[in-house]
PDB file of C-alpha atoms and ligand atoms in Angstrom:
ATOM      1  CA  MET A1453      -5.585   9.322  -3.872  1.00 98.00           C
ATOM      2  CA  SER A1454      -9.337   9.075  -3.440  1.00 98.00           C
ATOM      3  CA  PRO A1455     -11.129  10.886  -0.577  1.00 98.00           C
ATOM      4  CA  PRO A1456     -13.076   8.735   1.936  1.00 98.00           C
ATOM      5  CA  GLU A1457     -16.352  10.572   1.318  1.00 98.00           C
ATOM      6  CA  HIS A1458     -18.237   7.276   1.229  1.00 98.00           C
ATOM      7  CA  PHE A1459     -16.060   5.448   3.751  1.00 98.00           C
ATOM      8  CA  VAL A1460     -17.936   3.094   6.121  1.00 97.00           C
ATOM      9  CA  VAL A1461     -17.278  -0.392   7.436  1.00 98.00           C
ATOM     10  CA  GLU A1462     -20.244  -2.376   6.191  1.00 96.00           C
ATOM     11  CA  TYR A1463     -18.457  -5.655   5.419  1.00 97.00           C
ATOM     12  CA  ALA A1464     -15.439  -7.313   6.996  1.00 98.00           C
ATOM     13  CA  ILE A1465     -12.757  -8.754   4.729  1.00 98.00           C
ATOM     14  CA  ASN A1466      -9.779  -8.370   7.050  1.00 98.00           C
ATOM     15  CA  PRO A1467      -9.303  -8.788  10.821  1.00 98.00           C
ATOM     16  CA  TRP A1468      -9.274  -5.016  11.428  1.00 98.00           C
ATOM     17  CA  MET A1469     -12.794  -4.446  10.120  1.00 98.00           C
ATOM     18  CA  ASP A1470     -15.591  -4.520  12.692  1.00 98.00           C
ATOM     19  CA  THR A1471     -18.990  -3.762  11.187  1.00 97.00           C
ATOM     20  CA  THR A1472     -20.415  -2.927  14.642  1.00 97.00           C
ATOM     21  CA  ALA A1473     -17.865  -0.185  15.407  1.00 95.00           C
ATOM     22  CA  PRO A1474     -19.048   3.326  14.537  1.00 95.00           C
ATOM     23  CA  VAL A1475     -17.145   5.174  11.804  1.00 96.00           C
ATOM     24  CA  ASP A1476     -16.776   8.937  11.678  1.00 97.00           C
ATOM     25  CA  THR A1477     -16.721   9.579   7.925  1.00 98.00           C
ATOM     26  CA  GLU A1478     -16.283  13.316   8.404  1.00 98.00           C
ATOM     27  CA  LEU A1479     -13.200  12.772  10.561  1.00 98.00           C
ATOM     28  CA  ALA A1480     -11.856  10.297   8.000  1.00 98.00           C
ATOM     29  CA  VAL A1481     -12.178  12.949   5.271  1.00 98.00           C
ATOM     30  CA  LYS A1482     -10.498  15.563   7.480  1.00 98.00           C
ATOM     31  CA  GLN A1483      -7.558  13.296   8.292  1.00 98.00           C
ATOM     32  CA  TRP A1484      -7.265  12.238   4.652  1.00 98.00           C
ATOM     33  CA  GLU A1485      -7.154  15.902   3.622  1.00 98.00           C
ATOM     34  CA  GLY A1486      -4.283  16.372   6.083  1.00 98.00           C
ATOM     35  CA  LEU A1487      -2.439  13.519   4.388  1.00 98.00           C
ATOM     36  CA  ARG A1488      -3.008  14.960   0.919  1.00 98.00           C
ATOM     37  CA  GLU A1489      -1.777  18.361   2.072  1.00 98.00           C
ATOM     38  CA  THR A1490       1.332  16.754   3.561  1.00 98.00           C
ATOM     39  CA  PHE A1491       2.312  15.296   0.184  1.00 98.00           C
ATOM     40  CA  VAL A1492       1.644  18.604  -1.568  1.00 98.00           C
ATOM     41  CA  ARG A1493       3.709  20.469   1.045  1.00 98.00           C
ATOM     42  CA  LEU A1494       6.559  18.019   0.422  1.00 98.00           C
ATOM     43  CA  GLY A1495       6.457  18.933  -3.252  1.00 98.00           C
ATOM     44  CA  HIS A1496       4.573  15.970  -4.688  1.00 98.00           C
ATOM     45  CA  GLU A1497       1.838  16.107  -7.280  1.00 97.00           C
ATOM     46  CA  VAL A1498      -1.399  14.467  -6.174  1.00 98.00           C
ATOM     47  CA  HIS A1499      -4.156  13.385  -8.552  1.00 98.00           C
ATOM     48  CA  VAL A1500      -7.554  12.828  -6.985  1.00 98.00           C
ATOM     49  CA  LEU A1501      -9.743   9.955  -8.112  1.00 98.00           C
ATOM     50  CA  MET A1502     -13.475  10.626  -7.693  1.00 97.00           C
ATOM     51  CA  PRO A1503     -14.892   8.390  -4.924  1.00 98.00           C
ATOM     52  CA  GLU A1504     -17.897   6.279  -5.877  1.00 97.00           C
ATOM     53  CA  ILE A1505     -21.017   5.538  -3.867  1.00 96.00           C
ATOM     54  CA  GLY A1506     -21.123   1.870  -2.858  1.00 97.00           C
ATOM     55  CA  LEU A1507     -17.330   1.513  -2.900  1.00 98.00           C
ATOM     56  CA  PRO A1508     -16.420   2.370   0.710  1.00 98.00           C
ATOM     57  CA  ASP A1509     -12.886   0.946   0.411  1.00 98.00           C
ATOM     58  CA  MET A1510     -12.032   3.061  -2.602  1.00 98.00           C
ATOM     59  CA  VAL A1511     -10.085   5.369  -0.288  1.00 98.00           C
ATOM     60  CA  TYR A1512      -7.437   2.620  -0.251  1.00 98.00           C
ATOM     61  CA  ALA A1513      -6.268   3.678  -3.692  1.00 98.00           C
ATOM     62  CA  ALA A1514      -3.063   1.640  -3.511  1.00 98.00           C
ATOM     63  CA  ASN A1515      -5.037  -1.468  -4.353  1.00 98.00           C
ATOM     64  CA  GLY A1516      -6.277  -0.253  -7.740  1.00 98.00           C
ATOM     65  CA  ALA A1517      -3.192  -1.042  -9.857  1.00 98.00           C
ATOM     66  CA  PHE A1518       0.615  -1.254  -9.873  1.00 98.00           C
ATOM     67  CA  SER A1519       2.733   0.760 -12.269  1.00 98.00           C
ATOM     68  CA  VAL A1520       6.419   0.627 -13.232  1.00 98.00           C
ATOM     69  CA  ASP A1521       8.105   2.516 -16.102  1.00 96.00           C
ATOM     70  CA  GLY A1522       4.745   3.974 -17.122  1.00 96.00           C
ATOM     71  CA  VAL A1523       3.223   0.527 -17.616  1.00 98.00           C
ATOM     72  CA  VAL A1524       0.238  -0.385 -15.476  1.00 98.00           C
ATOM     73  CA  TYR A1525      -0.501  -3.895 -14.272  1.00 98.00           C
ATOM     74  CA  GLY A1526      -4.191  -3.695 -13.368  1.00 98.00           C
ATOM     75  CA  ALA A1527      -5.793  -5.034 -10.220  1.00 98.00           C
ATOM     76  CA  ARG A1528      -8.266  -7.867  -9.931  1.00 98.00           C
ATOM     77  CA  PHE A1529      -9.726  -7.819  -6.441  1.00 98.00           C
ATOM     78  CA  LYS A1530     -10.213 -10.933  -4.363  1.00 98.00           C
ATOM     79  CA  TYR A1531     -13.554  -9.870  -2.848  1.00 98.00           C
ATOM     80  CA  PRO A1532     -16.624  -8.927  -4.922  1.00 98.00           C
ATOM     81  CA  GLN A1533     -17.265  -5.886  -2.713  1.00 98.00           C
ATOM     82  CA  ARG A1534     -14.204  -4.210  -4.231  1.00 98.00           C
ATOM     83  CA  THR A1535     -14.224  -5.569  -7.781  1.00 98.00           C
ATOM     84  CA  ALA A1536     -15.591  -2.382  -9.393  1.00 98.00           C
ATOM     85  CA  GLU A1537     -12.711  -0.269  -8.088  1.00 98.00           C
ATOM     86  CA  ALA A1538     -10.339  -1.635 -10.711  1.00 98.00           C
ATOM     87  CA  ALA A1539     -12.317  -0.045 -13.565  1.00 98.00           C
ATOM     88  CA  ALA A1540     -12.213   3.383 -11.899  1.00 98.00           C
ATOM     89  CA  HIS A1541      -8.423   3.171 -11.737  1.00 98.00           C
ATOM     90  CA  ARG A1542      -8.229   1.918 -15.275  1.00 98.00           C
ATOM     91  CA  ARG A1543     -10.149   4.967 -16.525  1.00 98.00           C
ATOM     92  CA  PHE A1544      -7.602   7.211 -14.793  1.00 98.00           C
ATOM     93  CA  TYR A1545      -4.631   5.512 -16.477  1.00 98.00           C
ATOM     94  CA  ASP A1546      -6.413   5.630 -19.826  1.00 97.00           C
ATOM     95  CA  THR A1547      -6.848   9.384 -19.337  1.00 96.00           C
ATOM     96  CA  ILE A1548      -3.142   9.960 -18.749  1.00 95.00           C
ATOM     97  CA  GLY A1549      -2.269   7.624 -21.617  1.00 96.00           C
ATOM     98  CA  TRP A1550      -0.327   4.908 -19.810  1.00 97.00           C
ATOM     99  CA  ARG A1551      -0.296   1.392 -21.193  1.00 97.00           C
ATOM    100  CA  TYR A1552      -2.682  -0.745 -19.140  1.00 98.00           C
ATOM    101  CA  VAL A1553      -2.264  -4.513 -18.876  1.00 98.00           C
ATOM    102  CA  THR A1554      -5.498  -6.263 -17.919  1.00 98.00           C
ATOM    103  CA  PRO A1555      -4.764  -8.974 -15.349  1.00 98.00           C
ATOM    104  CA  SER A1556      -6.190 -12.466 -15.474  1.00 98.00           C
ATOM    105  CA  GLN A1557      -4.921 -13.331 -11.984  1.00 98.00           C
ATOM    106  CA  THR A1558      -6.221 -12.081  -8.638  1.00 98.00           C
ATOM    107  CA  ASN A1559      -4.022  -9.282  -7.345  1.00 99.00           C
ATOM    108  CA  GLU A1560      -4.558  -6.157  -5.268  1.00 98.00           C
ATOM    109  CA  GLY A1561      -2.145  -3.744  -6.908  1.00 98.00           C
ATOM    110  CA  GLU A1562       0.249  -1.875  -4.701  1.00 98.00           C
ATOM    111  CA  GLY A1563      -1.266  -3.550  -1.668  1.00 98.00           C
ATOM    112  CA  ASP A1564       0.870  -6.544  -2.615  1.00 99.00           C
ATOM    113  CA  PHE A1565       3.414  -5.124  -5.070  1.00 99.00           C
ATOM    114  CA  THR A1566       6.180  -2.645  -4.550  1.00 98.00           C
ATOM    115  CA  TYR A1567       9.221  -1.504  -6.514  1.00 98.00           C
ATOM    116  CA  LEU A1568      12.858  -0.647  -5.779  1.00 98.00           C
ATOM    117  CA  PRO A1569      14.420   1.063  -8.807  1.00 97.00           C
ATOM    118  CA  ALA A1570      18.029   0.667  -7.656  1.00 97.00           C
ATOM    119  CA  ALA A1571      17.930  -2.855  -6.203  1.00 95.00           C
ATOM    120  CA  LEU A1572      19.497  -5.119  -8.853  1.00 94.00           C
ATOM    121  CA  GLY A1573      18.672  -2.430 -11.400  1.00 95.00           C
ATOM    122  CA  GLY A1574      14.940  -2.523 -10.712  1.00 97.00           C
ATOM    123  CA  LEU A1575      13.242  -5.083  -8.535  1.00 98.00           C
ATOM    124  CA  VAL A1576       9.593  -5.828  -7.795  1.00 98.00           C
ATOM    125  CA  LEU A1577       8.679  -7.321  -4.416  1.00 98.00           C
ATOM    126  CA  ALA A1578       5.354  -9.127  -4.285  1.00 99.00           C
ATOM    127  CA  GLY A1579       3.291 -10.563  -1.446  1.00 99.00           C
ATOM    128  CA  HIS A1580       0.965 -13.574  -1.460  1.00 98.00           C
ATOM    129  CA  GLY A1581      -0.839 -15.637   1.110  1.00 98.00           C
ATOM    130  CA  PHE A1582      -4.040 -13.682   1.705  1.00 98.00           C
ATOM    131  CA  ARG A1583      -5.104 -11.611  -1.301  1.00 98.00           C
ATOM    132  CA  THR A1584      -2.842 -11.699  -4.336  1.00 98.00           C
ATOM    133  CA  GLU A1585      -2.349 -15.093  -6.003  1.00 98.00           C
ATOM    134  CA  VAL A1586       1.232 -16.183  -6.559  1.00 98.00           C
ATOM    135  CA  ALA A1587       0.350 -16.694 -10.253  1.00 98.00           C
ATOM    136  CA  ALA A1588      -0.154 -12.924 -10.455  1.00 98.00           C
ATOM    137  CA  HIS A1589       3.507 -12.444  -9.567  1.00 98.00           C
ATOM    138  CA  ALA A1590       4.541 -14.242 -12.734  1.00 98.00           C
ATOM    139  CA  GLU A1591       1.923 -12.340 -14.706  1.00 98.00           C
ATOM    140  CA  ALA A1592       3.265  -9.033 -13.362  1.00 98.00           C
ATOM    141  CA  GLN A1593       6.804 -10.008 -14.336  1.00 98.00           C
ATOM    142  CA  GLU A1594       5.660 -10.680 -17.905  1.00 98.00           C
ATOM    143  CA  ALA A1595       3.664  -7.428 -17.991  1.00 98.00           C
ATOM    144  CA  LEU A1596       6.387  -5.210 -16.572  1.00 98.00           C
ATOM    145  CA  GLY A1597       9.635  -6.872 -17.648  1.00 98.00           C
ATOM    146  CA  ARG A1598      11.112  -6.540 -14.173  1.00 98.00           C
ATOM    147  CA  PRO A1599      12.131  -9.407 -11.903  1.00 98.00           C
ATOM    148  CA  VAL A1600       9.548 -10.211  -9.248  1.00 98.00           C
ATOM    149  CA  ILE A1601      10.481 -11.675  -5.879  1.00 98.00           C
ATOM    150  CA  SER A1602       7.631 -13.576  -4.208  1.00 98.00           C
ATOM    151  CA  LEU A1603       7.252 -13.209  -0.463  1.00 99.00           C
ATOM    152  CA  ARG A1604       4.775 -15.221   1.560  1.00 99.00           C
ATOM    153  CA  LEU A1605       2.711 -13.455   4.215  1.00 98.00           C
ATOM    154  CA  VAL A1606       1.679 -15.649   7.138  1.00 98.00           C
ATOM    155  CA  ASP A1607      -0.053 -13.400   9.695  1.00 98.00           C
ATOM    156  CA  PRO A1608      -3.662 -12.434   8.813  1.00 98.00           C
ATOM    157  CA  ARG A1609      -3.287  -9.089  10.582  1.00 98.00           C
ATOM    158  CA  PHE A1610      -0.744  -8.239   7.885  1.00 98.00           C
ATOM    159  CA  TYR A1611      -2.779  -9.434   4.928  1.00 98.00           C
ATOM    160  CA  HIS A1612      -1.134  -7.166   2.329  1.00 98.00           C
ATOM    161  CA  LEU A1613       2.579  -6.658   1.674  1.00 98.00           C
ATOM    162  CA  ASP A1614       2.198  -2.910   2.213  1.00 98.00           C
ATOM    163  CA  VAL A1615       1.289  -3.333   5.863  1.00 98.00           C
ATOM    164  CA  ALA A1616       4.403  -5.457   6.480  1.00 98.00           C
ATOM    165  CA  LEU A1617       7.124  -3.885   4.330  1.00 98.00           C
ATOM    166  CA  ALA A1618       7.927  -0.569   2.658  1.00 98.00           C
ATOM    167  CA  PRO A1619      10.691   0.832   0.472  1.00 98.00           C
ATOM    168  CA  LEU A1620      12.526   3.703   2.191  1.00 98.00           C
ATOM    169  CA  ASP A1621      14.472   4.816  -0.861  1.00 98.00           C
ATOM    170  CA  ASP A1622      15.543   3.365  -4.219  1.00 97.00           C
ATOM    171  CA  GLU A1623      17.275   0.358  -2.683  1.00 97.00           C
ATOM    172  CA  ASN A1624      16.438  -0.219   0.953  1.00 98.00           C
ATOM    173  CA  VAL A1625      13.366  -1.358   2.854  1.00 98.00           C
ATOM    174  CA  VAL A1626      11.871  -1.491   6.318  1.00 98.00           C
ATOM    175  CA  TYR A1627       9.802  -4.507   7.373  1.00 98.00           C
ATOM    176  CA  TYR A1628       8.325  -6.524  10.201  1.00 98.00           C
ATOM    177  CA  PRO A1629       9.882 -10.015   9.979  1.00 98.00           C
ATOM    178  CA  GLY A1630       7.012 -11.709  11.867  1.00 98.00           C
ATOM    179  CA  ALA A1631       4.653 -11.065   8.958  1.00 98.00           C
ATOM    180  CA  PHE A1632       6.648 -13.362   6.636  1.00 99.00           C
ATOM    181  CA  SER A1633       7.305 -17.082   6.349  1.00 99.00           C
ATOM    182  CA  GLU A1634      10.702 -18.253   7.536  1.00 98.00           C
ATOM    183  CA  ALA A1635      11.912 -18.760   3.954  1.00 98.00           C
ATOM    184  CA  SER A1636      10.710 -15.315   2.903  1.00 99.00           C
ATOM    185  CA  ARG A1637      12.528 -13.817   5.892  1.00 98.00           C
ATOM    186  CA  SER A1638      15.720 -15.449   4.605  1.00 98.00           C
ATOM    187  CA  VAL A1639      15.099 -13.989   1.149  1.00 98.00           C
ATOM    188  CA  LEU A1640      14.618 -10.522   2.620  1.00 98.00           C
ATOM    189  CA  ALA A1641      17.749 -10.829   4.767  1.00 98.00           C
ATOM    190  CA  GLN A1642      19.758 -11.864   1.699  1.00 98.00           C
ATOM    191  CA  LEU A1643      18.429  -9.050  -0.526  1.00 98.00           C
ATOM    192  CA  PHE A1644      18.424  -6.303   2.090  1.00 98.00           C
ATOM    193  CA  PRO A1645      21.198  -6.809   4.647  1.00 98.00           C
ATOM    194  CA  ALA A1646      20.914  -3.132   5.637  1.00 97.00           C
ATOM    195  CA  ALA A1647      17.126  -3.162   6.083  1.00 98.00           C
ATOM    196  CA  ILE A1648      15.546  -1.471   9.067  1.00 98.00           C
ATOM    197  CA  LEU A1649      13.413  -3.840  11.116  1.00 98.00           C
ATOM    198  CA  ALA A1650      10.186  -2.772  12.787  1.00 98.00           C
ATOM    199  CA  THR A1651       8.702  -4.009  16.047  1.00 97.00           C
ATOM    200  CA  GLU A1652       5.388  -5.832  16.204  1.00 98.00           C
ATOM    201  CA  GLU A1653       3.936  -2.837  18.040  1.00 98.00           C
ATOM    202  CA  ASP A1654       4.870  -0.467  15.218  1.00 97.00           C
ATOM    203  CA  ALA A1655       3.579  -2.927  12.639  1.00 98.00           C
ATOM    204  CA  LEU A1656       0.256  -3.127  14.499  1.00 98.00           C
ATOM    205  CA  ALA A1657       0.118   0.678  14.529  1.00 97.00           C
ATOM    206  CA  PHE A1658       0.340   0.470  10.696  1.00 98.00           C
ATOM    207  CA  GLY A1659       3.779   2.026  10.922  1.00 98.00           C
ATOM    208  CA  LEU A1660       4.999   0.060   7.899  1.00 98.00           C
ATOM    209  CA  ASN A1661       2.142   1.315   5.791  1.00 98.00           C
ATOM    210  CA  LEU A1662       4.249   4.346   4.904  1.00 98.00           C
ATOM    211  CA  VAL A1663       5.179   6.401   1.869  1.00 98.00           C
ATOM    212  CA  SER A1664       8.776   7.529   1.490  1.00 98.00           C
ATOM    213  CA  ASP A1665      10.223   9.817  -1.178  1.00 97.00           C
ATOM    214  CA  GLY A1666      13.720   8.703  -0.275  1.00 97.00           C
ATOM    215  CA  ARG A1667      14.160  11.351   2.375  1.00 97.00           C
ATOM    216  CA  ASN A1668      10.802  12.226   3.931  1.00 98.00           C
ATOM    217  CA  VAL A1669       8.985   9.224   5.343  1.00 98.00           C
ATOM    218  CA  VAL A1670       5.273   9.889   5.782  1.00 98.00           C
ATOM    219  CA  LEU A1671       4.026   7.452   8.387  1.00 98.00           C
ATOM    220  CA  ASN A1672       1.255   6.884  10.903  1.00 98.00           C
ATOM    221  CA  SER A1673       1.789   9.077  13.961  1.00 98.00           C
ATOM    222  CA  GLU A1674       1.293   6.134  16.335  1.00 97.00           C
ATOM    223  CA  ALA A1675       4.446   4.358  15.116  1.00 97.00           C
ATOM    224  CA  THR A1676       6.790   6.274  17.395  1.00 97.00           C
ATOM    225  CA  THR A1677       9.576   3.702  17.829  1.00 97.00           C
ATOM    226  CA  LEU A1678       9.800   3.321  14.074  1.00 98.00           C
ATOM    227  CA  ALA A1679       9.928   7.103  13.610  1.00 98.00           C
ATOM    228  CA  ALA A1680      12.906   7.228  16.002  1.00 98.00           C
ATOM    229  CA  ARG A1681      14.679   4.392  14.156  1.00 98.00           C
ATOM    230  CA  LEU A1682      14.151   6.146  10.834  1.00 98.00           C
ATOM    231  CA  ARG A1683      15.516   9.412  12.170  1.00 98.00           C
ATOM    232  CA  GLU A1684      18.576   7.590  13.491  1.00 98.00           C
ATOM    233  CA  ALA A1685      19.104   6.096  10.024  1.00 97.00           C
ATOM    234  CA  GLY A1686      19.102   9.563   8.454  1.00 98.00           C
ATOM    235  CA  TYR A1687      15.528   9.800   7.169  1.00 98.00           C
ATOM    236  CA  THR A1688      13.053  12.517   8.111  1.00 98.00           C
ATOM    237  CA  PRO A1689       9.924  10.990   9.617  1.00 98.00           C
ATOM    238  CA  VAL A1690       6.742  12.949   8.857  1.00 98.00           C
ATOM    239  CA  PRO A1691       4.036  11.645  11.216  1.00 98.00           C
ATOM    240  CA  VAL A1692       0.418  11.973  10.083  1.00 98.00           C
ATOM    241  CA  GLU A1693      -2.715  11.122  12.058  1.00 98.00           C
ATOM    242  CA  LEU A1694      -4.977   8.776  10.130  1.00 97.00           C
ATOM    243  CA  SER A1695      -6.726   6.868  12.932  1.00 95.00           C
ATOM    244  CA  GLU A1696     -10.187   6.641  11.356  1.00 97.00           C
ATOM    245  CA  LEU A1697      -8.971   4.704   8.336  1.00 98.00           C
ATOM    246  CA  LYS A1698      -7.474   2.001  10.573  1.00 97.00           C
ATOM    247  CA  LYS A1699     -11.055   0.814  10.996  1.00 98.00           C
ATOM    248  CA  GLY A1700     -10.968  -0.422   7.414  1.00 98.00           C
ATOM    249  CA  GLY A1701      -7.591  -2.044   7.932  1.00 98.00           C
ATOM    250  CA  GLY A1702      -5.302   0.503   6.342  1.00 97.00           C
ATOM    251  CA  SER A1703      -3.286   3.637   6.757  1.00 98.00           C
ATOM    252  CA  ILE A1704      -1.059   5.982   4.815  1.00 98.00           C
ATOM    253  CA  LYS A1705       0.356   3.839   2.016  1.00 98.00           C
ATOM    254  CA  CYS A1706      -3.027   2.241   1.389  1.00 98.00           C
ATOM    255  CA  CYS A1707      -4.353   5.686   0.460  1.00 98.00           C
ATOM    256  CA  VAL A1708      -1.714   6.273  -2.193  1.00 98.00           C
ATOM    257  CA  ALA A1709      -1.253   4.749  -5.631  1.00 98.00           C
ATOM    258  CA  GLU A1710       2.227   5.766  -6.720  1.00 98.00           C
ATOM    259  CA  LEU A1711       2.626   6.706 -10.385  1.00 98.00           C
ATOM    260  CA  ARG A1712       5.973   5.359 -11.582  1.00 97.00           C
ATOM    261  CA  ARG A1713       6.867   6.784 -14.954  1.00 92.00           C
TER     262      ARG A1713
HETATM  263  N1  LIG B2678     -10.673  -2.726   3.714  1.00 62.46           N
HETATM  264  C1  LIG B2678      -9.659  -2.846   2.710  1.00 62.46           C
HETATM  265  C2  LIG B2678      -9.493  -4.297   2.333  1.00 62.46           C
HETATM  266  O1  LIG B2678      -9.517  -5.127   3.216  1.00 62.46           O
HETATM  267  C3  LIG B2678      -8.367  -2.283   3.196  1.00 62.46           C
HETATM  268  C4  LIG B2678      -7.308  -2.231   2.148  1.00 62.46           C
HETATM  269  C5  LIG B2678      -6.025  -1.695   2.652  1.00 62.46           C
HETATM  270  N2  LIG B2678      -5.174  -1.395   1.584  1.00 62.46           N
HETATM  271  C6  LIG B2678      -3.867  -1.697   1.516  1.00 62.46           C
HETATM  272  N3  LIG B2678      -3.190  -1.266   0.515  1.00 62.46           N
HETATM  273  N4  LIG B2678      -3.312  -2.475   2.410  1.00 62.46           N
HETATM  274  O2  LIG B2678      -9.340  -4.639   1.184  1.00 62.46           O
END
């Protein structure tokens, strides 16, 4: 995670960003701190990546890389405003000694990649349509040695996979079907017959941009219907307020780069 100390909205690269809307950076930092503390309280180890001046979106740490089995497939951002973030993440992985694969294809890390360790013995789901190129899916498969399923995103409000779908545990997911092409919806229905489906309202509240440890599901406090559905399914929803970071087009999952050993 990387604190939003330099968070502002000074460019607009997704439909949520409005450069004329005021941003309360102090509030963003306070809410982010609440999120970090939530993970620590739940027993997780959190590494903090130093935020850099001039990289206001660096708080969305999920986009910096994607790791599986201790191997890191690096990010290559679509927009020049975020390009330099990839190197900051790379330095972190170099420090902890994980193998880093430099990408040649445009991809935004965990924004568009996620992993289910127990689905078919280890399955990567990958989004394309707005940011990550479909060629990066094949590159990730070669880098990581895990099968990659390509899913096409069709609604610009859900421009990354991680705002449309999330793993709940090692083998099941929750998603908003309207974010995907008809064919990709069929693929998801085939792979995850027991998936939980989210409403458009919850998706728009960034409810799907969640982090689950298999039991506790840390999600945006505004996604109340989804929280109820998760509780019914046996998970423990942990609502966190992160309203200020919605102004950049992200929420809880966007702030977290998961380290998969
Ligand atoms: N402003 C950032 C962008 O548009 C938000 C990134 C959100 N991150 C995410 N993992 N969905 O690139």
